[in-house]
Amino acid sequence: MTTAAGTPAGLDAAALRELTKDRKGPRLLDVRTPGEFHTVHIPGACNVPLDTLREHRAELLHHLDEDTVLICRSGARAAQAEQALSDAGLPNLRVLQGGMVAWEAAGGPVTRGSARWELERQVRLVAGSIVLVSGLAGLAVPGVGLVAIAVGAGLTFAAVTNTCAMGMLLAKLPYNRGPRTDINAVIATLRSRS
């Protein structure tokens, strides 16, 4: 569901906990990377990474309805997923406000796997390292400091557009991909929960 202001309708962690406490309730579609999902997720959630969702949204449309909540780490990728599905003809989806961060802070139940760094933390490490190294190298080699300016401009653009090219690139690394998402298995899971 998109509000009049054009932002996806949200559902806070407390409301989602109430809806899911009897193991029924809305479908939960987690759009984080498989690596993030396997580290921690809401029990019963189905993992469909954002890029997979965009690629297979026509197939997914037949198995989703307004009783679907989109989840990511903080809400940004879930909002992008809502927009992609809305553009494909499925309006009225909800996004978990604050994502997994808010869910865990509210004491929501989770399933934990082996720990991995979250994508956002990886972006901060890579961007910070590039800025640090180029800044230090710029003391000895004139012009190298411009790399830090480019990274800063990229981070500013990422914040303004709510997208992150570095995050998208890091999401493709084997560390973040985890097991490949099988769209047929996802659809079978969605069918079984209908």
mmCIF file with all atom_site columns, C-alpha atoms in Angstrom:
data_model
loop_
_atom_site.group_PDB
_atom_site.id
_atom_site.type_symbol
_atom_site.label_atom_id
_atom_site.label_alt_id
_atom_site.label_comp_id
_atom_site.label_asym_id
_atom_site.label_entity_id
_atom_site.label_seq_id
_atom_site.pdbx_PDB_ins_code
_atom_site.Cartn_x
_atom_site.Cartn_y
_atom_site.Cartn_z
_atom_site.occupancy
_atom_site.B_iso_or_equiv
_atom_site.pdbx_formal_charge
_atom_site.auth_seq_id
_atom_site.auth_comp_id
_atom_site.auth_asym_id
_atom_site.auth_atom_id
_atom_site.pdbx_PDB_model_num
ATOM 1   C CA . MET A 1 1   ? 0.000  0.000   0.000   1.00 0.00 ? 1   MET A CA 1
ATOM 2   C CA . THR A 1 2   ? 1.488  3.315   -1.005  1.00 0.00 ? 2   THR A CA 1
ATOM 3   C CA . THR A 1 3   ? 0.459  6.386   0.935   1.00 0.00 ? 3   THR A CA 1
ATOM 4   C CA . ALA A 1 4   ? -0.650 9.665   -0.616  1.00 0.00 ? 4   ALA A CA 1
ATOM 5   C CA . ALA A 1 5   ? 2.911  10.946  -0.220  1.00 0.00 ? 5   ALA A CA 1
ATOM 6   C CA . GLY A 1 6   ? 4.126  8.068   -2.414  1.00 0.00 ? 6   GLY A CA 1
ATOM 7   C CA . THR A 1 7   ? 5.876  6.158   0.353   1.00 0.00 ? 7   THR A CA 1
ATOM 8   C CA . PRO A 1 8   ? 5.056  2.512   1.059   1.00 0.00 ? 8   PRO A CA 1
ATOM 9   C CA . ALA A 1 9   ? 2.639  1.817   3.874   1.00 0.00 ? 9   ALA A CA 1
ATOM 10  C CA . GLY A 1 10  ? 4.554  0.729   6.903   1.00 0.00 ? 10  GLY A CA 1
ATOM 11  C CA . LEU A 1 11  ? 3.941  -1.739  9.641   1.00 0.00 ? 11  LEU A CA 1
ATOM 12  C CA . ASP A 1 12  ? 5.873  -1.341  12.869  1.00 0.00 ? 12  ASP A CA 1
ATOM 13  C CA . ALA A 1 13  ? 7.559  -4.232  14.652  1.00 0.00 ? 13  ALA A CA 1
ATOM 14  C CA . ALA A 1 14  ? 4.981  -4.366  17.463  1.00 0.00 ? 14  ALA A CA 1
ATOM 15  C CA . ALA A 1 15  ? 2.076  -4.615  14.997  1.00 0.00 ? 15  ALA A CA 1
ATOM 16  C CA . LEU A 1 16  ? 3.848  -7.329  12.996  1.00 0.00 ? 16  LEU A CA 1
ATOM 17  C CA . ARG A 1 17  ? 4.597  -9.274  16.192  1.00 0.00 ? 17  ARG A CA 1
ATOM 18  C CA . GLU A 1 18  ? 0.920  -9.187  17.022  1.00 0.00 ? 18  GLU A CA 1
ATOM 19  C CA . LEU A 1 19  ? -0.033 -10.386 13.524  1.00 0.00 ? 19  LEU A CA 1
ATOM 20  C CA . THR A 1 20  ? 2.461  -13.273 13.591  1.00 0.00 ? 20  THR A CA 1
ATOM 21  C CA . LYS A 1 21  ? 2.193  -14.453 17.194  1.00 0.00 ? 21  LYS A CA 1
ATOM 22  C CA . ASP A 1 22  ? -0.091 -17.382 16.310  1.00 0.00 ? 22  ASP A CA 1
ATOM 23  C CA . ARG A 1 23  ? 2.161  -18.433 13.370  1.00 0.00 ? 23  ARG A CA 1
ATOM 24  C CA . LYS A 1 24  ? -0.436 -17.166 10.931  1.00 0.00 ? 24  LYS A CA 1
ATOM 25  C CA . GLY A 1 25  ? -0.729 -13.701 9.548   1.00 0.00 ? 25  GLY A CA 1
ATOM 26  C CA . PRO A 1 26  ? 0.851  -12.043 6.555   1.00 0.00 ? 26  PRO A CA 1
ATOM 27  C CA . ARG A 1 27  ? 3.420  -13.521 4.210   1.00 0.00 ? 27  ARG A CA 1
ATOM 28  C CA . LEU A 1 28  ? 6.891  -12.314 5.127   1.00 0.00 ? 28  LEU A CA 1
ATOM 29  C CA . LEU A 1 29  ? 9.184  -11.635 2.182   1.00 0.00 ? 29  LEU A CA 1
ATOM 30  C CA . ASP A 1 30  ? 12.773 -10.823 3.197   1.00 0.00 ? 30  ASP A CA 1
ATOM 31  C CA . VAL A 1 31  ? 14.608 -9.037  0.363   1.00 0.00 ? 31  VAL A CA 1
ATOM 32  C CA . ARG A 1 32  ? 18.100 -9.033  1.889   1.00 0.00 ? 32  ARG A CA 1
ATOM 33  C CA . THR A 1 33  ? 20.975 -11.064 0.486   1.00 0.00 ? 33  THR A CA 1
ATOM 34  C CA . PRO A 1 34  ? 20.961 -14.793 1.284   1.00 0.00 ? 34  PRO A CA 1
ATOM 35  C CA . GLY A 1 35  ? 24.008 -14.244 3.499   1.00 0.00 ? 35  GLY A CA 1
ATOM 36  C CA . GLU A 1 36  ? 22.181 -11.633 5.581   1.00 0.00 ? 36  GLU A CA 1
ATOM 37  C CA . PHE A 1 37  ? 19.037 -13.776 5.669   1.00 0.00 ? 37  PHE A CA 1
ATOM 38  C CA . HIS A 1 38  ? 20.891 -16.882 6.878   1.00 0.00 ? 38  HIS A CA 1
ATOM 39  C CA . THR A 1 39  ? 22.587 -14.843 9.607   1.00 0.00 ? 39  THR A CA 1
ATOM 40  C CA . VAL A 1 40  ? 19.251 -13.793 11.133  1.00 0.00 ? 40  VAL A CA 1
ATOM 41  C CA . HIS A 1 41  ? 15.656 -13.706 9.950   1.00 0.00 ? 41  HIS A CA 1
ATOM 42  C CA . ILE A 1 42  ? 12.092 -13.769 11.197  1.00 0.00 ? 42  ILE A CA 1
ATOM 43  C CA . PRO A 1 43  ? 10.809 -17.346 11.502  1.00 0.00 ? 43  PRO A CA 1
ATOM 44  C CA . GLY A 1 44  ? 8.588  -18.202 8.542   1.00 0.00 ? 44  GLY A CA 1
ATOM 45  C CA . ALA A 1 45  ? 10.038 -15.477 6.302   1.00 0.00 ? 45  ALA A CA 1
ATOM 46  C CA . CYS A 1 46  ? 10.807 -16.343 2.692   1.00 0.00 ? 46  CYS A CA 1
ATOM 47  C CA . ASN A 1 47  ? 14.073 -14.987 1.241   1.00 0.00 ? 47  ASN A CA 1
ATOM 48  C CA . VAL A 1 48  ? 13.828 -13.332 -2.173  1.00 0.00 ? 48  VAL A CA 1
ATOM 49  C CA . PRO A 1 49  ? 16.839 -11.006 -2.608  1.00 0.00 ? 49  PRO A CA 1
ATOM 50  C CA . LEU A 1 50  ? 15.964 -7.645  -4.123  1.00 0.00 ? 50  LEU A CA 1
ATOM 51  C CA . ASP A 1 51  ? 17.739 -8.329  -7.432  1.00 0.00 ? 51  ASP A CA 1
ATOM 52  C CA . THR A 1 52  ? 15.992 -11.727 -7.742  1.00 0.00 ? 52  THR A CA 1
ATOM 53  C CA . LEU A 1 53  ? 12.656 -10.106 -6.904  1.00 0.00 ? 53  LEU A CA 1
ATOM 54  C CA . ARG A 1 54  ? 13.159 -7.484  -9.615  1.00 0.00 ? 54  ARG A CA 1
ATOM 55  C CA . GLU A 1 55  ? 14.130 -10.148 -12.160 1.00 0.00 ? 55  GLU A CA 1
ATOM 56  C CA . HIS A 1 56  ? 11.232 -12.504 -11.339 1.00 0.00 ? 56  HIS A CA 1
ATOM 57  C CA . ARG A 1 57  ? 8.531  -10.122 -10.168 1.00 0.00 ? 57  ARG A CA 1
ATOM 58  C CA . ALA A 1 58  ? 6.080  -11.229 -12.882 1.00 0.00 ? 58  ALA A CA 1
ATOM 59  C CA . GLU A 1 59  ? 6.318  -14.820 -11.619 1.00 0.00 ? 59  GLU A CA 1
ATOM 60  C CA . LEU A 1 60  ? 6.026  -13.731 -7.988  1.00 0.00 ? 60  LEU A CA 1
ATOM 61  C CA . LEU A 1 61  ? 2.926  -11.580 -8.595  1.00 0.00 ? 61  LEU A CA 1
ATOM 62  C CA . HIS A 1 62  ? 0.700  -14.644 -8.833  1.00 0.00 ? 62  HIS A CA 1
ATOM 63  C CA . HIS A 1 63  ? 1.758  -15.813 -5.370  1.00 0.00 ? 63  HIS A CA 1
ATOM 64  C CA . LEU A 1 64  ? 1.679  -12.558 -3.418  1.00 0.00 ? 64  LEU A CA 1
ATOM 65  C CA . ASP A 1 65  ? -1.197 -10.424 -2.242  1.00 0.00 ? 65  ASP A CA 1
ATOM 66  C CA . GLU A 1 66  ? -1.891 -7.414  -0.040  1.00 0.00 ? 66  GLU A CA 1
ATOM 67  C CA . ASP A 1 67  ? -1.256 -9.580  2.998   1.00 0.00 ? 67  ASP A CA 1
ATOM 68  C CA . THR A 1 68  ? 2.494  -9.507  2.337   1.00 0.00 ? 68  THR A CA 1
ATOM 69  C CA . VAL A 1 69  ? 5.071  -7.665  4.408   1.00 0.00 ? 69  VAL A CA 1
ATOM 70  C CA . LEU A 1 70  ? 8.443  -6.828  2.861   1.00 0.00 ? 70  LEU A CA 1
ATOM 71  C CA . ILE A 1 71  ? 11.488 -6.941  5.130   1.00 0.00 ? 71  ILE A CA 1
ATOM 72  C CA . CYS A 1 72  ? 15.128 -5.886  4.869   1.00 0.00 ? 72  CYS A CA 1
ATOM 73  C CA . ARG A 1 73  ? 17.719 -4.611  7.331   1.00 0.00 ? 73  ARG A CA 1
ATOM 74  C CA . SER A 1 74  ? 16.398 -1.073  7.784   1.00 0.00 ? 74  SER A CA 1
ATOM 75  C CA . GLY A 1 75  ? 13.459 -0.670  5.393   1.00 0.00 ? 75  GLY A CA 1
ATOM 76  C CA . ALA A 1 76  ? 15.198 0.907   2.373   1.00 0.00 ? 76  ALA A CA 1
ATOM 77  C CA . ARG A 1 77  ? 15.529 -2.220  0.205   1.00 0.00 ? 77  ARG A CA 1
ATOM 78  C CA . ALA A 1 78  ? 12.036 -3.345  1.224   1.00 0.00 ? 78  ALA A CA 1
ATOM 79  C CA . ALA A 1 79  ? 10.689 0.011   -0.004  1.00 0.00 ? 79  ALA A CA 1
ATOM 80  C CA . GLN A 1 80  ? 12.492 -0.548  -3.327  1.00 0.00 ? 80  GLN A CA 1
ATOM 81  C CA . ALA A 1 81  ? 10.950 -4.033  -3.535  1.00 0.00 ? 81  ALA A CA 1
ATOM 82  C CA . GLU A 1 82  ? 7.511  -2.562  -2.826  1.00 0.00 ? 82  GLU A CA 1
ATOM 83  C CA . GLN A 1 83  ? 8.014  -0.078  -5.651  1.00 0.00 ? 83  GLN A CA 1
ATOM 84  C CA . ALA A 1 84  ? 9.140  -2.807  -8.076  1.00 0.00 ? 84  ALA A CA 1
ATOM 85  C CA . LEU A 1 85  ? 6.122  -4.991  -7.247  1.00 0.00 ? 85  LEU A CA 1
ATOM 86  C CA . SER A 1 86  ? 3.769  -2.010  -7.348  1.00 0.00 ? 86  SER A CA 1
ATOM 87  C CA . ASP A 1 87  ? 5.116  -1.045  -10.786 1.00 0.00 ? 87  ASP A CA 1
ATOM 88  C CA . ALA A 1 88  ? 4.447  -4.631  -11.903 1.00 0.00 ? 88  ALA A CA 1
ATOM 89  C CA . GLY A 1 89  ? 0.829  -4.385  -10.784 1.00 0.00 ? 89  GLY A CA 1
ATOM 90  C CA . LEU A 1 90  ? 0.706  -5.484  -7.147  1.00 0.00 ? 90  LEU A CA 1
ATOM 91  C CA . PRO A 1 91  ? -0.310 -2.525  -4.996  1.00 0.00 ? 91  PRO A CA 1
ATOM 92  C CA . ASN A 1 92  ? -0.991 -2.429  -1.265  1.00 0.00 ? 92  ASN A CA 1
ATOM 93  C CA . LEU A 1 93  ? 2.068  -4.220  0.074   1.00 0.00 ? 93  LEU A CA 1
ATOM 94  C CA . ARG A 1 94  ? 3.444  -3.235  3.466   1.00 0.00 ? 94  ARG A CA 1
ATOM 95  C CA . VAL A 1 95  ? 7.036  -2.652  4.559   1.00 0.00 ? 95  VAL A CA 1
ATOM 96  C CA . LEU A 1 96  ? 8.362  -3.478  8.032   1.00 0.00 ? 96  LEU A CA 1
ATOM 97  C CA . GLN A 1 97  ? 9.356  -0.053  9.351   1.00 0.00 ? 97  GLN A CA 1
ATOM 98  C CA . GLY A 1 98  ? 12.933 -0.114  10.565  1.00 0.00 ? 98  GLY A CA 1
ATOM 99  C CA . GLY A 1 99  ? 13.396 -3.629  9.168   1.00 0.00 ? 99  GLY A CA 1
ATOM 100 C CA . MET A 1 100 ? 15.246 -6.325  11.081  1.00 0.00 ? 100 MET A CA 1
ATOM 101 C CA . VAL A 1 101 ? 16.951 -3.685  13.222  1.00 0.00 ? 101 VAL A CA 1
ATOM 102 C CA . ALA A 1 102 ? 13.574 -2.579  14.614  1.00 0.00 ? 102 ALA A CA 1
ATOM 103 C CA . TRP A 1 103 ? 12.289 -6.169  14.824  1.00 0.00 ? 103 TRP A CA 1
ATOM 104 C CA . GLU A 1 104 ? 15.224 -7.307  16.947  1.00 0.00 ? 104 GLU A CA 1
ATOM 105 C CA . ALA A 1 105 ? 15.103 -4.146  19.078  1.00 0.00 ? 105 ALA A CA 1
ATOM 106 C CA . ALA A 1 106 ? 11.423 -4.892  19.797  1.00 0.00 ? 106 ALA A CA 1
ATOM 107 C CA . GLY A 1 107 ? 12.364 -8.398  20.945  1.00 0.00 ? 107 GLY A CA 1
ATOM 108 C CA . GLY A 1 108 ? 10.767 -10.150 17.986  1.00 0.00 ? 108 GLY A CA 1
ATOM 109 C CA . PRO A 1 109 ? 11.606 -13.846 17.578  1.00 0.00 ? 109 PRO A CA 1
ATOM 110 C CA . VAL A 1 110 ? 14.416 -14.636 15.150  1.00 0.00 ? 110 VAL A CA 1
ATOM 111 C CA . THR A 1 111 ? 16.162 -17.623 13.643  1.00 0.00 ? 111 THR A CA 1
ATOM 112 C CA . ARG A 1 112 ? 19.945 -17.250 13.785  1.00 0.00 ? 112 ARG A CA 1
ATOM 113 C CA . GLY A 1 113 ? 22.598 -18.839 11.615  1.00 0.00 ? 113 GLY A CA 1
ATOM 114 C CA . SER A 1 114 ? 26.329 -18.221 11.398  1.00 0.00 ? 114 SER A CA 1
ATOM 115 C CA . ALA A 1 115 ? 27.247 -14.568 11.880  1.00 0.00 ? 115 ALA A CA 1
ATOM 116 C CA . ARG A 1 116 ? 28.228 -12.447 8.876   1.00 0.00 ? 116 ARG A CA 1
ATOM 117 C CA . TRP A 1 117 ? 28.809 -8.756  8.547   1.00 0.00 ? 117 TRP A CA 1
ATOM 118 C CA . GLU A 1 118 ? 25.746 -6.857  7.354   1.00 0.00 ? 118 GLU A CA 1
ATOM 119 C CA . LEU A 1 119 ? 25.965 -5.279  3.919   1.00 0.00 ? 119 LEU A CA 1
ATOM 120 C CA . GLU A 1 120 ? 25.820 -1.745  5.328   1.00 0.00 ? 120 GLU A CA 1
ATOM 121 C CA . ARG A 1 121 ? 28.786 -2.480  7.607   1.00 0.00 ? 121 ARG A CA 1
ATOM 122 C CA . GLN A 1 122 ? 30.748 -3.846  4.644   1.00 0.00 ? 122 GLN A CA 1
ATOM 123 C CA . VAL A 1 123 ? 30.037 -0.646  2.679   1.00 0.00 ? 123 VAL A CA 1
ATOM 124 C CA . ARG A 1 124 ? 31.306 1.469   5.589   1.00 0.00 ? 124 ARG A CA 1
ATOM 125 C CA . LEU A 1 125 ? 34.478 -0.658  5.787   1.00 0.00 ? 125 LEU A CA 1
ATOM 126 C CA . VAL A 1 126 ? 35.240 -0.467  2.063   1.00 0.00 ? 126 VAL A CA 1
ATOM 127 C CA . ALA A 1 127 ? 34.359 3.231   1.692   1.00 0.00 ? 127 ALA A CA 1
ATOM 128 C CA . GLY A 1 128 ? 36.258 4.179   4.853   1.00 0.00 ? 128 GLY A CA 1
ATOM 129 C CA . SER A 1 129 ? 39.303 2.165   3.802   1.00 0.00 ? 129 SER A CA 1
ATOM 130 C CA . ILE A 1 130 ? 39.380 3.773   0.360   1.00 0.00 ? 130 ILE A CA 1
ATOM 131 C CA . VAL A 1 131 ? 39.096 7.259   1.870   1.00 0.00 ? 131 VAL A CA 1
ATOM 132 C CA . LEU A 1 132 ? 41.770 6.510   4.499   1.00 0.00 ? 132 LEU A CA 1
ATOM 133 C CA . VAL A 1 133 ? 44.261 5.009   2.041   1.00 0.00 ? 133 VAL A CA 1
ATOM 134 C CA . SER A 1 134 ? 43.727 7.666   -0.634  1.00 0.00 ? 134 SER A CA 1
ATOM 135 C CA . GLY A 1 135 ? 43.946 10.429  1.983   1.00 0.00 ? 135 GLY A CA 1
ATOM 136 C CA . LEU A 1 136 ? 47.228 9.091   3.335   1.00 0.00 ? 136 LEU A CA 1
ATOM 137 C CA . ALA A 1 137 ? 48.611 8.440   -0.151  1.00 0.00 ? 137 ALA A CA 1
ATOM 138 C CA . GLY A 1 138 ? 47.544 11.968  -1.114  1.00 0.00 ? 138 GLY A CA 1
ATOM 139 C CA . LEU A 1 139 ? 50.053 13.331  1.399   1.00 0.00 ? 139 LEU A CA 1
ATOM 140 C CA . ALA A 1 140 ? 52.862 11.870  -0.715  1.00 0.00 ? 140 ALA A CA 1
ATOM 141 C CA . VAL A 1 141 ? 51.340 11.809  -4.203  1.00 0.00 ? 141 VAL A CA 1
ATOM 142 C CA . PRO A 1 142 ? 49.437 14.886  -5.330  1.00 0.00 ? 142 PRO A CA 1
ATOM 143 C CA . GLY A 1 143 ? 46.015 14.153  -6.806  1.00 0.00 ? 143 GLY A CA 1
ATOM 144 C CA . VAL A 1 144 ? 45.450 10.773  -5.135  1.00 0.00 ? 144 VAL A CA 1
ATOM 145 C CA . GLY A 1 145 ? 43.217 12.504  -2.600  1.00 0.00 ? 145 GLY A CA 1
ATOM 146 C CA . LEU A 1 146 ? 40.685 13.000  -5.399  1.00 0.00 ? 146 LEU A CA 1
ATOM 147 C CA . VAL A 1 147 ? 39.734 9.348   -4.941  1.00 0.00 ? 147 VAL A CA 1
ATOM 148 C CA . ALA A 1 148 ? 38.405 10.267  -1.486  1.00 0.00 ? 148 ALA A CA 1
ATOM 149 C CA . ILE A 1 149 ? 36.326 13.027  -3.070  1.00 0.00 ? 149 ILE A CA 1
ATOM 150 C CA . ALA A 1 150 ? 34.875 10.527  -5.555  1.00 0.00 ? 150 ALA A CA 1
ATOM 151 C CA . VAL A 1 151 ? 33.951 8.111   -2.761  1.00 0.00 ? 151 VAL A CA 1
ATOM 152 C CA . GLY A 1 152 ? 32.382 10.970  -0.792  1.00 0.00 ? 152 GLY A CA 1
ATOM 153 C CA . ALA A 1 153 ? 30.376 12.011  -3.842  1.00 0.00 ? 153 ALA A CA 1
ATOM 154 C CA . GLY A 1 154 ? 29.247 8.404   -4.331  1.00 0.00 ? 154 GLY A CA 1
ATOM 155 C CA . LEU A 1 155 ? 28.125 8.136   -0.702  1.00 0.00 ? 155 LEU A CA 1
ATOM 156 C CA . THR A 1 156 ? 26.252 11.433  -0.963  1.00 0.00 ? 156 THR A CA 1
ATOM 157 C CA . PHE A 1 157 ? 24.523 10.256  -4.151  1.00 0.00 ? 157 PHE A CA 1
ATOM 158 C CA . ALA A 1 158 ? 23.659 6.968   -2.418  1.00 0.00 ? 158 ALA A CA 1
ATOM 159 C CA . ALA A 1 159 ? 22.040 8.835   0.469   1.00 0.00 ? 159 ALA A CA 1
ATOM 160 C CA . VAL A 1 160 ? 20.068 11.209  -1.771  1.00 0.00 ? 160 VAL A CA 1
ATOM 161 C CA . THR A 1 161 ? 18.787 8.481   -4.112  1.00 0.00 ? 161 THR A CA 1
ATOM 162 C CA . ASN A 1 162 ? 18.441 5.787   -1.420  1.00 0.00 ? 162 ASN A CA 1
ATOM 163 C CA . THR A 1 163 ? 20.497 3.420   -3.577  1.00 0.00 ? 163 THR A CA 1
ATOM 164 C CA . CYS A 1 164 ? 24.059 2.237   -3.144  1.00 0.00 ? 164 CYS A CA 1
ATOM 165 C CA . ALA A 1 165 ? 26.183 1.090   -6.076  1.00 0.00 ? 165 ALA A CA 1
ATOM 166 C CA . MET A 1 166 ? 28.911 -0.151  -3.730  1.00 0.00 ? 166 MET A CA 1
ATOM 167 C CA . GLY A 1 167 ? 26.336 -2.128  -1.752  1.00 0.00 ? 167 GLY A CA 1
ATOM 168 C CA . MET A 1 168 ? 24.981 -3.662  -4.950  1.00 0.00 ? 168 MET A CA 1
ATOM 169 C CA . LEU A 1 169 ? 28.490 -4.695  -5.965  1.00 0.00 ? 169 LEU A CA 1
ATOM 170 C CA . LEU A 1 170 ? 29.305 -6.122  -2.528  1.00 0.00 ? 170 LEU A CA 1
ATOM 171 C CA . ALA A 1 171 ? 25.998 -8.048  -2.534  1.00 0.00 ? 171 ALA A CA 1
ATOM 172 C CA . LYS A 1 172 ? 27.292 -10.003 -5.542  1.00 0.00 ? 172 LYS A CA 1
ATOM 173 C CA . LEU A 1 173 ? 30.341 -11.326 -3.674  1.00 0.00 ? 173 LEU A CA 1
ATOM 174 C CA . PRO A 1 174 ? 30.192 -15.039 -2.740  1.00 0.00 ? 174 PRO A CA 1
ATOM 175 C CA . TYR A 1 175 ? 30.378 -14.072 0.957   1.00 0.00 ? 175 TYR A CA 1
ATOM 176 C CA . ASN A 1 176 ? 27.040 -12.244 0.665   1.00 0.00 ? 176 ASN A CA 1
ATOM 177 C CA . ARG A 1 177 ? 25.299 -14.442 -1.856  1.00 0.00 ? 177 ARG A CA 1
ATOM 178 C CA . GLY A 1 178 ? 25.180 -17.551 0.261   1.00 0.00 ? 178 GLY A CA 1
ATOM 179 C CA . PRO A 1 179 ? 23.203 -20.316 -1.389  1.00 0.00 ? 179 PRO A CA 1
ATOM 180 C CA . ARG A 1 180 ? 21.730 -19.250 -4.714  1.00 0.00 ? 180 ARG A CA 1
ATOM 181 C CA . THR A 1 181 ? 18.057 -18.365 -4.513  1.00 0.00 ? 181 THR A CA 1
ATOM 182 C CA . ASP A 1 182 ? 16.020 -20.884 -6.482  1.00 0.00 ? 182 ASP A CA 1
ATOM 183 C CA . ILE A 1 183 ? 12.953 -18.974 -7.687  1.00 0.00 ? 183 ILE A CA 1
ATOM 184 C CA . ASN A 1 184 ? 11.029 -22.231 -8.212  1.00 0.00 ? 184 ASN A CA 1
ATOM 185 C CA . ALA A 1 185 ? 11.642 -23.217 -4.582  1.00 0.00 ? 185 ALA A CA 1
ATOM 186 C CA . VAL A 1 186 ? 10.513 -19.752 -3.466  1.00 0.00 ? 186 VAL A CA 1
ATOM 187 C CA . ILE A 1 187 ? 7.319  -20.038 -5.506  1.00 0.00 ? 187 ILE A CA 1
ATOM 188 C CA . ALA A 1 188 ? 6.674  -23.542 -4.128  1.00 0.00 ? 188 ALA A CA 1
ATOM 189 C CA . THR A 1 189 ? 7.085  -22.172 -0.602  1.00 0.00 ? 189 THR A CA 1
ATOM 190 C CA . LEU A 1 190 ? 4.718  -19.289 -1.351  1.00 0.00 ? 190 LEU A CA 1
ATOM 191 C CA . ARG A 1 191 ? 2.153  -21.730 -2.809  1.00 0.00 ? 191 ARG A CA 1
ATOM 192 C CA . SER A 1 192 ? 2.332  -23.956 0.259   1.00 0.00 ? 192 SER A CA 1
ATOM 193 C CA . ARG A 1 193 ? 1.599  -20.975 2.504   1.00 0.00 ? 193 ARG A CA 1
ATOM 194 C CA . SER A 1 194 ? -1.435 -19.850 0.506   1.00 0.00 ? 194 SER A CA 1
#
